[in-house]
Coordinates of C-alpha atoms and ligand atoms in Angstrom, one line a residue:
M1 CA 0.0 0.0 0.0
P2 CA 1.4 3.4 -0.9
N3 CA 2.7 5.4 2.0
E4 CA 5.8 7.5 2.1
T5 CA 6.7 7.1 -1.5
N6 CA 4.7 8.0 -4.5
Q7 CA 4.6 4.6 -6.2
R8 CA 1.0 3.9 -7.0
P9 CA -0.7 1.3 -9.0
T10 CA -1.4 2.4 -12.6
K11 CA -4.3 4.8 -12.5
P12 CA -7.3 4.1 -14.6
A13 CA -8.1 7.0 -17.0
W14 CA -11.4 7.8 -15.3
R15 CA -13.0 11.2 -15.8
A16 CA -13.2 13.7 -13.0
Q17 CA -16.6 12.8 -11.6
T18 CA -15.7 9.1 -11.5
Q19 CA -12.4 9.9 -9.7
L20 CA -14.4 11.9 -7.1
V21 CA -16.4 8.7 -6.3
H22 CA -13.7 6.0 -6.7
G23 CA -10.3 7.7 -7.0
G24 CA -7.7 6.5 -4.5
G25 CA -10.0 3.9 -3.0
V26 CA -8.2 0.8 -1.7
R27 CA -10.4 -2.0 -0.4
S28 CA -9.5 -4.2 2.5
P29 CA -9.9 -8.0 2.2
H30 CA -13.5 -7.5 3.5
G31 CA -14.5 -5.8 0.3
E32 CA -16.4 -2.9 1.9
T33 CA -18.3 -0.6 -0.4
S34 CA -17.5 2.6 1.4
E35 CA -13.9 3.4 2.2
A36 CA -12.6 1.8 5.4
L37 CA -12.0 4.1 8.4
Y38 CA -8.6 3.1 9.9
L39 CA -8.8 4.7 13.3
T40 CA -5.3 3.6 14.4
S41 CA -2.3 5.6 15.5
G42 CA 0.3 2.9 14.9
Y43 CA 1.0 -0.3 13.0
V44 CA 2.6 -3.6 14.0
Y45 CA 5.4 -5.3 12.1
D46 CA 5.8 -9.0 11.3
S47 CA 9.4 -8.9 12.4
A48 CA 12.2 -6.6 13.6
E49 CA 13.6 -6.8 10.1
T50 CA 10.3 -5.4 8.6
A51 CA 10.4 -2.6 11.2
E52 CA 13.9 -1.8 10.2
A53 CA 13.0 -1.8 6.5
R54 CA 10.0 0.5 7.0
F55 CA 12.2 3.1 8.8
K56 CA 14.9 2.8 6.1
G57 CA 12.2 3.4 3.5
T58 CA 12.9 0.2 1.6
D59 CA 9.5 -1.2 2.6
D60 CA 6.4 0.8 1.7
G61 CA 4.1 0.0 4.6
F62 CA 2.8 2.4 7.3
I63 CA 4.8 3.3 10.4
Y64 CA 2.8 5.8 12.4
S65 CA -0.3 7.8 11.6
R66 CA 1.5 11.1 12.1
Y67 CA 3.4 10.0 8.9
G68 CA 0.6 8.4 7.0
N69 CA -2.6 6.4 7.4
P70 CA -4.6 4.3 4.9
T71 CA -7.8 6.4 5.2
V72 CA -5.8 9.7 5.0
G73 CA -3.9 8.2 2.1
M74 CA -7.1 7.5 0.1
F75 CA -8.1 11.2 0.6
E76 CA -4.7 12.4 -0.5
E77 CA -4.8 10.2 -3.6
R78 CA -8.3 11.3 -4.6
M79 CA -7.2 14.9 -4.3
V80 CA -4.1 14.2 -6.4
L81 CA -6.3 12.7 -9.2
L82 CA -8.8 15.6 -9.0
E83 CA -6.2 18.3 -9.0
G84 CA -3.9 16.7 -11.6
A85 CA -0.9 17.0 -9.1
E86 CA 1.9 14.5 -8.7
A87 CA 1.5 14.2 -5.0
A88 CA -0.3 15.6 -1.9
R89 CA -0.3 15.6 1.8
A90 CA -3.4 16.2 4.0
T91 CA -3.3 18.4 7.1
S92 CA -5.4 18.9 10.2
S93 CA -6.8 22.3 8.9
G94 CA -6.5 24.6 6.0
M95 CA -4.2 26.9 8.1
A96 CA -1.9 23.9 8.8
A97 CA -1.7 23.4 5.0
V98 CA -0.9 27.1 4.4
N99 CA 1.7 27.2 7.2
A100 CA 3.4 24.0 6.1
A101 CA 3.5 25.0 2.4
L102 CA 5.3 28.2 3.4
M103 CA 7.5 27.1 6.3
C104 CA 8.7 23.9 4.7
Q105 CA 10.6 25.8 2.0
L106 CA 11.7 29.1 3.8
K107 CA 14.6 30.1 5.9
A108 CA 16.0 33.3 7.4
G109 CA 17.0 35.8 4.7
D110 CA 14.5 34.5 2.1
H111 CA 12.0 36.8 0.4
V112 CA 8.3 36.2 0.0
V113 CA 5.7 38.1 -2.0
A114 CA 2.0 38.0 -1.3
A115 CA -1.2 39.6 -2.4
R116 CA -2.6 41.9 0.2
A117 CA -6.1 40.6 -0.1
L118 CA -5.9 37.4 1.9
F119 CA -7.8 35.4 4.4
G120 CA -7.0 36.9 7.9
S121 CA -4.9 34.0 9.2
C122 CA -3.0 33.6 5.9
L123 CA -2.0 37.3 6.2
Y124 CA -1.1 36.8 9.9
I125 CA 1.4 34.0 9.0
I126 CA 2.9 36.1 6.2
D127 CA 3.1 39.5 7.7
Q128 CA 3.5 38.6 11.4
I129 CA 5.1 35.1 11.8
L130 CA 7.4 34.9 8.8
P131 CA 9.2 38.3 9.6
R132 CA 10.0 37.0 13.2
F133 CA 12.1 34.3 11.6
G134 CA 14.0 36.7 9.3
V135 CA 11.9 36.2 6.2
Q136 CA 11.4 39.4 4.2
V137 CA 7.9 40.0 3.0
T138 CA 6.5 42.3 0.3
L139 CA 2.8 42.8 -0.1
V140 CA 1.3 43.8 -3.4
D141 CA -2.1 44.5 -4.9
G142 CA -2.5 41.1 -6.5
A143 CA -4.3 42.3 -9.7
D144 CA -1.6 44.9 -10.5
L145 CA 1.1 43.0 -12.5
D146 CA 3.5 46.0 -12.4
Q147 CA 3.6 45.7 -8.6
W148 CA 4.5 42.0 -9.0
R149 CA 7.3 42.8 -11.5
R150 CA 8.7 45.4 -9.1
A151 CA 8.4 43.1 -6.0
V152 CA 10.3 40.0 -7.2
R153 CA 14.0 39.8 -7.0
P154 CA 16.8 37.2 -6.8
G155 CA 16.2 35.7 -3.3
T156 CA 12.4 35.6 -3.8
V157 CA 11.6 32.0 -2.9
C158 CA 7.8 31.9 -3.2
A159 CA 4.6 33.9 -3.5
F160 CA 1.2 33.4 -2.0
I161 CA -2.1 34.3 -3.5
E162 CA -5.8 33.7 -3.1
T163 CA -8.0 34.0 -6.1
P164 CA -10.9 34.9 -5.9
S165 CA -9.9 36.6 -2.7
N166 CA -11.8 36.8 0.6
P167 CA -14.0 38.8 0.9
G168 CA -13.6 41.2 -2.0
L169 CA -13.6 38.4 -4.7
E170 CA -10.7 40.0 -6.5
I171 CA -9.3 37.8 -9.3
I172 CA -5.6 37.4 -9.9
D173 CA -4.1 36.3 -13.2
V174 CA -2.5 33.1 -12.1
R175 CA -0.5 32.5 -15.3
A176 CA 0.9 36.0 -15.5
V177 CA 2.0 36.0 -11.9
A178 CA 3.5 32.5 -12.2
D179 CA 5.5 33.7 -15.2
I180 CA 6.9 36.7 -13.3
L181 CA 7.9 34.4 -10.4
H182 CA 9.4 31.7 -12.5
A183 CA 11.7 34.3 -14.1
V184 CA 13.5 34.6 -10.8
G185 CA 13.2 30.9 -9.9
A186 CA 10.4 31.4 -7.3
K187 CA 7.3 29.3 -6.8
L188 CA 3.7 30.3 -6.8
I189 CA 1.4 29.0 -4.0
V190 CA -2.3 29.4 -4.7
D191 CA -4.9 29.1 -2.0
N192 CA -7.8 27.8 -4.1
V193 CA -10.5 27.6 -1.5
F194 CA -12.9 30.1 -3.1
A195 CA -12.6 28.6 -6.6
T196 CA -12.7 25.0 -5.3
P197 CA -10.8 22.2 -7.2
I198 CA -13.9 21.9 -9.5
L199 CA -13.8 25.5 -10.9
Q200 CA -10.1 26.3 -11.2
K201 CA -6.9 24.3 -11.8
P202 CA -4.0 26.5 -10.6
L203 CA -1.4 23.9 -11.6
T204 CA -2.5 23.9 -15.2
L205 CA -2.4 27.7 -15.1
G206 CA 1.3 27.6 -14.1
A207 CA 1.1 27.6 -10.3
D208 CA 3.5 25.3 -8.4
I209 CA 1.7 24.5 -5.2
V210 CA -2.0 24.5 -4.4
V211 CA -3.5 24.6 -0.9
Y212 CA -7.0 24.0 0.3
S213 CA -9.0 24.3 3.5
A214 CA -11.0 21.1 3.1
T215 CA -13.2 22.4 5.8
K216 CA -14.9 24.5 3.2
H217 CA -16.5 23.0 0.0
I218 CA -14.7 19.7 0.2
D219 CA -16.5 18.7 3.4
G220 CA -19.1 21.3 2.6
Q221 CA -21.5 20.2 5.3
G222 CA -20.0 21.8 8.3
R223 CA -18.6 18.7 10.0
A224 CA -14.9 18.4 9.8
M225 CA -11.7 20.5 9.7
G226 CA -9.0 19.5 7.2
G227 CA -6.5 20.8 4.7
V228 CA -4.3 19.6 1.8
V229 CA -1.2 20.7 0.0
L230 CA -0.7 19.5 -3.6
S231 CA 2.4 19.9 -5.8
D232 CA 5.0 18.0 -7.7
A233 CA 6.6 14.9 -6.2
H234 CA 9.9 16.6 -5.5
F235 CA 8.4 19.4 -3.5
V236 CA 6.1 17.1 -1.6
N237 CA 8.6 14.3 -0.8
D238 CA 11.7 16.4 -0.2
Q239 CA 10.4 19.6 1.4
L240 CA 6.8 19.1 2.6
V241 CA 6.9 15.6 4.0
P242 CA 9.9 16.0 6.3
Y243 CA 8.3 19.2 7.7
L244 CA 4.9 17.6 8.3
R245 CA 6.4 14.4 9.7
H246 CA 8.3 16.2 12.4
T247 CA 5.9 19.0 13.2
G248 CA 2.8 16.8 13.2
P249 CA -0.3 18.7 11.9
S250 CA -1.7 15.4 10.6
L251 CA -5.3 14.9 9.5
S252 CA -7.4 12.7 11.7
P253 CA -8.4 9.5 9.9
F254 CA -12.0 10.1 10.9
N255 CA -11.9 13.6 9.3
A256 CA -10.2 12.1 6.2
W257 CA -13.1 9.6 5.9
V258 CA -15.7 12.5 6.2
L259 CA -13.8 14.4 3.5
L260 CA -13.7 11.4 1.2
K261 CA -17.5 11.2 1.5
G262 CA -17.6 14.9 0.8
L263 CA -15.6 14.5 -2.4
E264 CA -18.1 12.0 -3.8
T265 CA -20.7 14.8 -4.1
L266 CA -18.4 17.8 -4.6
D267 CA -19.0 18.3 -8.3
L268 CA -22.8 18.2 -7.8
R269 CA -22.7 20.5 -4.8
V270 CA -20.4 23.1 -6.4
A271 CA -22.6 23.2 -9.6
R272 CA -25.7 23.9 -7.4
H273 CA -23.7 26.5 -5.3
C274 CA -22.8 28.3 -8.5
E275 CA -26.3 28.2 -9.8
N276 CA -27.8 29.5 -6.6
A277 CA -25.1 32.1 -6.1
T278 CA -25.5 33.4 -9.6
A279 CA -29.3 33.8 -9.1
V280 CA -28.7 35.5 -5.8
A281 CA -26.1 37.9 -7.3
Y282 CA -28.5 39.0 -10.1
F283 CA -31.3 39.3 -7.5
L284 CA -29.3 41.5 -5.1
D285 CA -28.1 43.6 -8.0
R286 CA -31.7 44.7 -8.6
Q287 CA -32.6 45.4 -5.0
H288 CA -33.0 48.9 -3.5
G289 CA -30.8 49.5 -0.6
V290 CA -28.0 47.2 -2.0
A291 CA -24.9 48.5 -3.7
K292 CA -21.7 47.2 -5.2
V293 CA -22.7 43.5 -5.7
R294 CA -19.4 41.7 -6.3
F295 CA -19.6 38.3 -8.1
P296 CA -17.4 37.0 -10.8
A297 CA -20.3 36.2 -13.1
L298 CA -21.6 39.8 -13.1
A299 CA -20.4 41.9 -16.1
S300 CA -19.7 44.7 -13.5
H301 CA -17.0 42.6 -11.8
P302 CA -13.7 44.4 -12.5
Q303 CA -12.0 41.1 -13.6
H304 CA -15.1 39.5 -15.2
N305 CA -13.2 38.5 -18.4
L306 CA -10.2 37.1 -16.5
A307 CA -12.7 35.1 -14.3
R308 CA -14.2 33.6 -17.4
T309 CA -11.0 32.4 -18.9
Q310 CA -9.4 31.2 -15.6
M311 CA -12.4 29.7 -13.9
S312 CA -15.1 27.4 -15.2
G313 CA -17.7 28.8 -12.8
P314 CA -18.2 31.8 -10.5
G315 CA -18.2 30.1 -7.1
S316 CA -20.5 30.3 -4.1
V317 CA -19.7 33.6 -2.4
V318 CA -21.4 36.9 -3.2
T319 CA -20.2 40.1 -1.6
F320 CA -22.3 43.3 -1.4
E321 CA -22.9 46.5 0.5
V322 CA -26.1 47.5 2.2
D323 CA -26.8 51.2 2.2
G324 CA -26.4 53.0 5.6
G325 CA -23.3 51.7 7.2
K326 CA -22.6 49.2 10.0
E327 CA -25.8 49.6 11.9
R328 CA -28.0 48.8 8.9
A329 CA -25.7 46.0 8.0
F330 CA -26.1 44.5 11.5
R331 CA -29.9 45.0 11.4
F332 CA -29.9 43.2 8.0
L333 CA -27.8 40.3 9.4
N334 CA -30.0 40.1 12.5
R335 CA -33.2 39.9 10.5
L336 CA -32.1 37.0 8.3
R337 CA -34.0 33.8 9.2
L338 CA -32.7 31.2 6.7
A339 CA -29.1 32.5 6.1
R340 CA -27.3 32.3 9.5
I341 CA -24.5 34.5 10.8
S342 CA -21.3 32.4 10.6
N343 CA -17.8 33.0 9.3
N344 CA -17.6 29.6 7.6
L345 CA -18.3 29.2 3.8
G346 CA -18.8 26.7 1.1
D347 CA -21.4 25.0 3.3
A348 CA -24.7 23.4 2.3
K349 CA -26.3 26.1 4.6
S350 CA -26.3 29.7 3.5
L351 CA -24.0 31.6 5.8
V352 CA -23.5 35.4 6.1
T353 CA -20.8 37.4 7.7
H354 CA -19.8 41.0 8.3
P355 CA -16.1 40.9 7.4
A356 CA -15.1 44.3 8.9
T357 CA -16.1 43.2 12.4
T358 CA -15.2 39.5 12.3
T359 CA -12.7 37.9 9.8
H360 CA -11.0 41.2 9.0
Q361 CA -11.3 42.9 12.4
R362 CA -7.6 42.7 13.0
L363 CA -6.7 45.0 10.1
T364 CA -6.3 48.7 10.6
P365 CA -9.1 50.9 9.2
E366 CA -6.6 52.0 6.5
Q367 CA -5.8 48.4 5.5
R368 CA -9.5 47.6 5.3
A369 CA -10.2 50.7 3.2
H370 CA -7.3 49.7 0.9
L371 CA -9.0 46.3 0.4
G372 CA -12.4 47.9 0.0
I373 CA -13.7 46.2 3.2
S374 CA -16.2 48.8 4.4
D375 CA -18.6 48.7 7.4
R376 CA -21.4 48.3 4.8
M377 CA -19.9 45.1 3.3
V378 CA -21.6 41.7 3.8
R379 CA -20.3 38.4 2.6
L380 CA -22.8 35.7 1.7
S381 CA -21.9 32.1 1.2
V382 CA -24.8 30.8 -0.8
G383 CA -25.9 27.4 0.2
L384 CA -27.9 24.5 -1.4
E385 CA -31.4 25.5 -0.2
D386 CA -34.1 26.3 -2.8
V387 CA -32.9 29.6 -4.2
E388 CA -36.4 31.1 -4.0
D389 CA -36.3 30.7 -0.2
I390 CA -32.8 32.3 -0.1
K391 CA -34.1 35.3 -2.1
D392 CA -37.2 35.6 0.0
D393 CA -35.1 35.7 3.1
L394 CA -32.8 38.3 1.7
A395 CA -35.7 40.4 0.6
Q396 CA -37.5 40.4 3.9
A397 CA -34.3 41.2 5.8
L398 CA -33.6 44.1 3.5
A399 CA -37.1 45.4 3.9
A400 CA -37.0 45.0 7.7
A401 CA -33.5 46.6 8.0
Ligands
PLP501 C1 -11.0 28.9 5.7 C2 -9.9 29.4 4.9 C3 -8.6 29.0 5.2 C4 -8.2 28.3 6.5 O1 -8.8 27.0 6.6 P1 -9.2 26.3 8.0 O2 -9.6 25.0 7.6 O3 -10.2 27.1 8.6 O4 -7.9 26.3 8.8 C5 -7.5 29.4 4.4 N1 -7.8 30.1 3.3 C6 -9.0 30.5 2.9 C7 -9.2 31.2 1.6 C8 -10.1 30.1 3.7 O5 -11.3 30.4 3.3

């Protein structure tokens, strides 16, 4: 069974939806239909010689679930097939994936570039933690390619972007940024959470490393935390695996099992999320008391054309402003009955958040203003409910606010 190495049985050339249901599955001798859940921390060896061979790496079996686990391995393999990567490692959360993808390749004196518009904790790692270890950081406006050209230099090791970004849904040209980085030998890491592995393939656009919070659409039903890093075999085996093995942010086998079940329906769910979110975006765009509806499928989105070439669908998050400032935004949130106030996203349930006072509270007012995160801004993760019920709920809350 595959473990530390990347030797796998020859993969059948199944199409994506089939891989989501079957990819990476390894049946035990019991022939179970659903993937087996191996809740075990360790493994026993037939002999002292086998134990020695496992530790030497000449025998492929499992050693310890911090290093690898059969259920976690099935999740990693299914993600590899879906993403078109050479290898992957799962982590206990999306942030563990982001942290490992950066830390495993950086040392004091290195230089990192990142887009300013990032998920709060990603920004914290980049602008607070990395500098403490002597890593130099340059933040740029991700959509401005001139800023990227000016920021890179010899010594730039990697860059980190999120596209679409949270919560402003800014789209970054992955291929153009990858080209700028590759010219100085640097790697591009893409946090692909908002696009999901269904709608955008960063590796085929030239990115080197992709990270996910599997907590979002991959689970998609609010149950389990998880993350995953995908890249080429060299990066995964030589840089990522040693870092993960010894620092230990391993994914629980139970959560891996939940995420495997999530992958089986990911394509169906993402399609419905996109359909509902598109209907909601057009609906909000026509409402009185609503301004600046941000959604990649709307022609008014500043990078609408780039979104169309880079993504195969617009995603599940709609960002908009309600007239009247924070008080009215809060009244609107408090009046919603179906969409609930929560900072999670990509969930079957519609969830709404006020970024300025929650996910982006840590930023200074100037930083928020630069990113367009006003007190009037609301972020809506559109769920899988009947879209007419979502629209009714939004309409009544807008009227009542
Ligand atoms: C949620 C999220 C993360 C962090 O993932 P966790 O699973 O919550 O640790 C990172 N990046 C983006 C874009 C996210 O939305």
